[in-house]
CSV table of C-alpha atoms in Angstrom, one decimal:
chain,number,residue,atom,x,y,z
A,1121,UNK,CA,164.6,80.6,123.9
A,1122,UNK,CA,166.9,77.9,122.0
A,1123,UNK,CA,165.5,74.4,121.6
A,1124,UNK,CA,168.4,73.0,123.9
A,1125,UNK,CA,166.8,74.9,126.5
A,1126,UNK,CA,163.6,75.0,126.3
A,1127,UNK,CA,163.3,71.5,128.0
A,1128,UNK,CA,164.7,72.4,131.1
A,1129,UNK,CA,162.6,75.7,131.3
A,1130,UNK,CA,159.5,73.7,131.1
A,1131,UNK,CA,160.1,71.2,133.4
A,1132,UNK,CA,161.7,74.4,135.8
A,1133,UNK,CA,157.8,75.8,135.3
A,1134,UNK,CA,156.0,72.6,136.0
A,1135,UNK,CA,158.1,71.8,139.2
A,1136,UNK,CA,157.2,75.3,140.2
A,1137,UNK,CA,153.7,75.2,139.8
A,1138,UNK,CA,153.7,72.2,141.7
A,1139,UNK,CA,155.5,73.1,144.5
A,1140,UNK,CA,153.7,76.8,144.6
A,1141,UNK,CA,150.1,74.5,144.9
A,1142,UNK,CA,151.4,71.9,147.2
A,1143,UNK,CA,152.5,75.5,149.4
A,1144,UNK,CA,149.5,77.2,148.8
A,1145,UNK,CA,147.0,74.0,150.1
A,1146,UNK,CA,149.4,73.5,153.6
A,1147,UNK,CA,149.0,77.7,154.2
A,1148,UNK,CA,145.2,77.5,153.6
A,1149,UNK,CA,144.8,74.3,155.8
A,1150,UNK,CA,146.5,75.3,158.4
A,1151,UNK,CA,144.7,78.3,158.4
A,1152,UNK,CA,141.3,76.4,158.4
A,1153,UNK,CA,143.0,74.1,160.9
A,1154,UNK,CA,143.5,76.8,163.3
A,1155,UNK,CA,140.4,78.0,163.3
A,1156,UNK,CA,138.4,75.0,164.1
A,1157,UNK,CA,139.0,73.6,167.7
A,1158,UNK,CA,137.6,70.4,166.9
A,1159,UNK,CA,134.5,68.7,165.4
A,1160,UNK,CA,131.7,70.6,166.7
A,1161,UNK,CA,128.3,71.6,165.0
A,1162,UNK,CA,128.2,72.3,161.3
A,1163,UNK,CA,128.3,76.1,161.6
A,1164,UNK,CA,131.6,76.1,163.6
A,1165,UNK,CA,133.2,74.1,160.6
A,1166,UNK,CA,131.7,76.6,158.4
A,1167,UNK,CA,132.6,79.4,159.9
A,1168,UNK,CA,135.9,77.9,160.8
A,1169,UNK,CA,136.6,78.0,156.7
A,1170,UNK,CA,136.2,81.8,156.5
A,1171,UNK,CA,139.7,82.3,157.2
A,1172,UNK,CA,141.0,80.4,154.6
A,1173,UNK,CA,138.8,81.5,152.3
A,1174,UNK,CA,140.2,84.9,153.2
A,1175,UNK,CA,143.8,83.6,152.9
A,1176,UNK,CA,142.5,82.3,149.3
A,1177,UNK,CA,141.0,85.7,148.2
A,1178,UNK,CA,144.4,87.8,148.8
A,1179,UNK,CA,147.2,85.6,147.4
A,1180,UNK,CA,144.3,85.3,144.4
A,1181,UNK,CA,144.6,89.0,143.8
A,1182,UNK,CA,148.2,89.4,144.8
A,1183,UNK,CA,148.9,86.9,142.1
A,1184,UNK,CA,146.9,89.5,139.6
A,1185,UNK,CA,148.7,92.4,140.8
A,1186,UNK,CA,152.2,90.6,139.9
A,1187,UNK,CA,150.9,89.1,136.8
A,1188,UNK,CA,148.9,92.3,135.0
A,1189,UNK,CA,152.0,94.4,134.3
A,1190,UNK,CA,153.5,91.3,132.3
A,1191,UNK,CA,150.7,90.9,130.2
A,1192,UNK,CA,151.7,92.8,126.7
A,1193,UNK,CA,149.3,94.7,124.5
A,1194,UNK,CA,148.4,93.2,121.3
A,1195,UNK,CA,150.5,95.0,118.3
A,1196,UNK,CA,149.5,95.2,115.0
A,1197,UNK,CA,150.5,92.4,112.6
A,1198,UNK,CA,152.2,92.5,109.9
A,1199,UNK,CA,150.2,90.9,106.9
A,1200,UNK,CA,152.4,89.7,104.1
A,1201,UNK,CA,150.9,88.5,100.3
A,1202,UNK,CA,153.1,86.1,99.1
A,1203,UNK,CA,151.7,85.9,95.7
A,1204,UNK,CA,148.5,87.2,93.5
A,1205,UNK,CA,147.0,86.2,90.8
A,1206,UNK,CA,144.2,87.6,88.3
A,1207,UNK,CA,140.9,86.6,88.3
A,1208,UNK,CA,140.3,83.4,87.0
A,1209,UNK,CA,139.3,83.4,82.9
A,1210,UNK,CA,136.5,81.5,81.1
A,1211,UNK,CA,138.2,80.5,77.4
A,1212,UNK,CA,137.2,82.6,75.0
A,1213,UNK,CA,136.1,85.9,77.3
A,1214,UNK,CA,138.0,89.1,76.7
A,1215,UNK,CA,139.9,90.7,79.6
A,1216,UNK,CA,140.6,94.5,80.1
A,1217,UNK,CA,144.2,93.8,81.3
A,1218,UNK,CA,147.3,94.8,79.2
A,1219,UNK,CA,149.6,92.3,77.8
A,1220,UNK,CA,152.6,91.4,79.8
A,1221,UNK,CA,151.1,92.5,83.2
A,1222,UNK,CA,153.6,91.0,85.9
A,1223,UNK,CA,152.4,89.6,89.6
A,1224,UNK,CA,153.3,90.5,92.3
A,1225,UNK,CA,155.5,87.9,94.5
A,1226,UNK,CA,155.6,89.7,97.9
A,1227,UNK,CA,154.4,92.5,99.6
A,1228,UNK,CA,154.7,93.3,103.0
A,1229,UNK,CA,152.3,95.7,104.5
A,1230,UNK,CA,152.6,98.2,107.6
């Protein structure tokens, strides 16, 4: 995405989200609504929210189904050294290495 646009993409996203919730709560209230016939004892408001926990439970998992085919599988990473160096020396200690060794400034690795 170029930085022009992403902007408008994520204000496009957040209107969406909000409209999609503000949907979702009227279809699950009216569905509680419509079960319920009025105020009567506690158990037939309880079991008037069945429904719409129902209502709740599918678009939940229809949402999955739509959403786990666009989730991408992690691929391996590149790692790249962008510089070495040798082991740090205490003055005067002798080091195994040959004169004029050269580091390495990049490597990428597969």
């Amino acid at each position: 995405m170029e930085d022009h646009g992403q902007g408008m993409v994520s204000g496009l996203l957040n209107t969406s989200v909000q409209v999609g919730g503000a949907l979702f709560l009227a279809v699950v209230t009216a569905v509680i609504s419509a079960g319920g016939e009025g105020a009567g004892s506690a158990r037939e408001v309880l079991d008037s929210y069945r429904p719409g926990l129902a209502v709740v439970t599918a678009i939940a998992l229809a949402g999955l189904l739509i959403a786990l085919p666009g989730l991408r599988r992690s691929r391996a990473r590149r790692s790249v050294l962008v510089a070495s160096s040798p082991p740090a020396r205490r003055e005067g200690a002798r080091t195994g290495g040959a004169a004029g060794e050269e580091e390495e400034l990049l490597t990428v690795r597969d």
